[in-house]
Amino acid sequence: MVNVEEEKNVYRIEGFSCANCAGKFERNVQQLPGVEEAKVNFGASKLSVSGKTTIEELERAGAFENLKVLPEKPILKDDDSTVPVVKPSFFKKYRSLTIASTFLLLALSATVFFEEGSPVPPLLFVASMLASGTQLFKTGFSNLLKLEFDMKTLMTVAVLGGAAIGEWTEIAIVVILFALSEELERFSMDRARSSIRSLMDIVPKQAIVRRDGVELTIPVGQIVIGDTMIVKPGQKIAMDGRILRGHSSINQASITGESVPVDKSTDDNVFAGTLNGEGLLEIAITKLVEDTTIAKIIHLVEEAQGERAPAQAFVDRFAKYYTPVIMAVAALVVVVPPVFFDAPWEIWIYQGLAVLVVGCPCALVISTPIAIVSAIGNAAKQGVLIKGGIHLEEMGTVKAIAFDKTGTLTKGVPAVTDFIQLDNTHSEQDIWAIVAALEHRAQHPLASAFLKGAEAAGANHETLHVEGFASITGKGITGVIAGITYQIGSPKLFSETNADLLSDDVRAQLGTLQQQGKTVMFAGTEQGLLALFAVADEVRETSKSTIAKLHALGMKQTIMLTGDNKGTAEAIGAAVGVRNVYADLMPEQKLDAIKQLKKDYEKVAMVGDGVNDAPALAASTVGIAMGGAGTDTALETADIALMADDLQKLPFTIKLSRKTLAIIKANIIFAISIKFVALLLVVPGWLTLWIAIASDMGATLLVALNGMRLMRVKSDED
C-alpha cells in the first residue's frame, strides 16, 4: 500500500460576516471533490484544507457570502518579491450599499411625486432591495429549500411577507439596514483580528546580509540559517538570531511587551521585529522567516482566537435551537390572533414579520468571538501569549496559584548577597582577587556568583598564579597562591581543619544568614578566616509586589512549590509573601501537590519554567510558563506564556480574563434581553419593523463595541 502524503494548505478568508456563515462555508468546502478535511477558524478568518482543491473552487463554495480566498503566504514573483495585495476602494467595497441607498432615496422621493397606486415607487424599492440583498435572497431561498434556518432565512421570509402585504418602504429599509449591520460585524471582527496581524507589518521585508565578504540587501525570504545579518543603529531587526559582534540596547516591546529597552551583547539572542538602539550589530541567523518568534506568536495567537471558549460553545448550542423557535413564534403570532380572536390578518402578518426581523441572532452570535479575539490579541501585544479562549476564561476563575521557586519567584541565578571581612591584613579587593582566582578554575554552580562578585568589587585576579588546585568533593576547593594554601568552602570544611576558626561571633553570623535561606561559605587558610560569603538565588524585584496584587485581587491561596530545603524555601516564601510553602519536593510530589490543591480550590494555576515543571503545569487548570520569548518549549506546551519573564503580567492577565468574562456575560444577557423586550411589544401589537431592525442592529453594534473595549485594557491598570 502506497502511503501518499496528504496535501495541506491554509488560506485567509475575506468577507465573513458571522460565525454561522463560517460554519456553512466549512460544510461547503468539505463537500468539494478532492477535499479530505476542512476547518474554518472564524476568529482568525482562516481556512485549513487537507486534500486537493483550487482557490476558484473554494470561492465558489463561499459564493453565498461573496467570500474572497487568499493564500496564507504571500505569492512570490520570480525575483522573490511579493505580489502586492490590492485593497478595494471605498466605493467598490460598499458599492451595493451605495447603489441601494440611492434607489431608496429615489423611491422615497417617488412616493411624494407619484400618485398612490403608481408602480414607480414599488419598482424603485425592489431595485433597492435587489442591489443590497441579492446575496441575502439567494442564500435565504436556498436555505428554505434545504430547511436550514439561520438569520438570512428569517430575513428572506420577512421580506417576502412584507412584499405580499405591500409594506415596500419598511422592508426596503430593513434590507439595507441588515446589509449595513453585516458590514459593521465584518468591520468590527476585522479590526479585532488585524490587531495582532499588524505585528507582522513591523518586521522589515529586507535585510543587509554579508556573504563571501560582500554586503547584500536581500528579501528576508532568501535569508538562510547561518547567514550574517548587519543591523545598523536605529534599524529594526528583520530575523531571529544570535549576536556575533556588537553591543546595543534593544526595544523588545513588540515581542515581550517590555517598555524599557534591554541591553544585548555577544551571544545574546535577538528577535525579528525588535528595534536596535545605538550599536552596530552582526547577527548570526538562527531561524527562517516563517519560524521567527514573532511569526510563531502570530500563528499561535490566531489559532488561539479560533479555539471555542465555553461561553461560545453555549452560544452556538443556543443559536442552533433559537432560530427555529423564533420562526415558530412568528407563525403563531400570524395565525393565533386572526383564527381565534377574529383579529385582522394584515396587522398580525405584519407583527409576525417584525418578530422574524427582531429574532435575527446577529448580536448573540457575535457577542463571544469578538470579545475572545480582542482579548487574546491585546494580551499578545502586552507580552502575554494565551493559547485559547478556554484558557482565557479559566484564568478568571482561578482561586489558587502555585509558583515554582527557581527561575519564577527568583531569578534562577545565584549571587553573592553578603560579604563580611574577617581578616584585616588583606584588603577587600585582595580577598576578592584570591577568591576569583580559585573560583575561576572551579566547576561548581556557585563559581559564577563569586566571579561576578569579584568583578563588581573591581578585583583583578588575572595576575595571580594558582598551583595545586583541587576540588574537595562536597566541601569546597583549595589552591596555592604565592606559596600560601587557600581554601574556599562550607563551614564544615573549616571546622574539620581547625574547629577554633569558627568563633562564637562567626557562628552567630553563620546562623543568622542560614536562617535567611542563604548558602554560607568561607575563604581562608588553615590558620585563619579571610571572609564570610552568603550566596542565594536572588528574589525577582517584582515577585513581592505581584503576590501582593494577587492577594488584592482576591486570590484565596498562593503557594510556592520547590525542591529546595525547608529553611531556604521558607525564607524565600516569607520574602515574597506567599501564604504557603511546600519544600523538598520531587517533580512527582509537585504533581501530587497540584492535585490536592485542585481538590481544595477547584481552579488552580501553576507558574513554572515550562520544562522542569511540566507534570505540574499539565495537571493544573491553567499552566503558565515563564520566558516564552526565549524558549520554544514554553510557547508550545504552556496554556499561557509570559513572554518577558515578567511576573507583573500575571495580575494583568487575571484582570483581563475577568473583564472578558464580564463582557461576554453582559453581551449575552443584553443580546437576549433586548430581543425579549422587543418581542413583548407583540402582545399589545406595538412591534413594528422599524423597532425590530433598530433593536437588532443596535444590539449588534453595541455588543461589538463592548467586546472591542478589551483591546484597550492596559497591563499597568490598577
Tab-separated table of C-alpha atoms in Angstrom, residues 609-619:
chain	number	residue	atom	x	y	z
A	609	ASP	CA	9.574	27.347	33.582
A	610	GLY	CA	7.615	25.164	31.163
A	611	VAL	CA	10.155	22.312	31.191
A	612	ASN	CA	11.129	21.092	34.664
A	613	ASP	CA	7.613	21.603	35.998
A	614	ALA	CA	5.861	20.007	33.021
A	615	PRO	CA	3.802	17.434	35.021
A	616	ALA	CA	2.515	20.075	37.468
A	617	LEU	CA	1.829	22.554	34.658
A	618	ALA	CA	-0.138	19.920	32.745
A	619	ALA	CA	-2.199	18.909	35.798
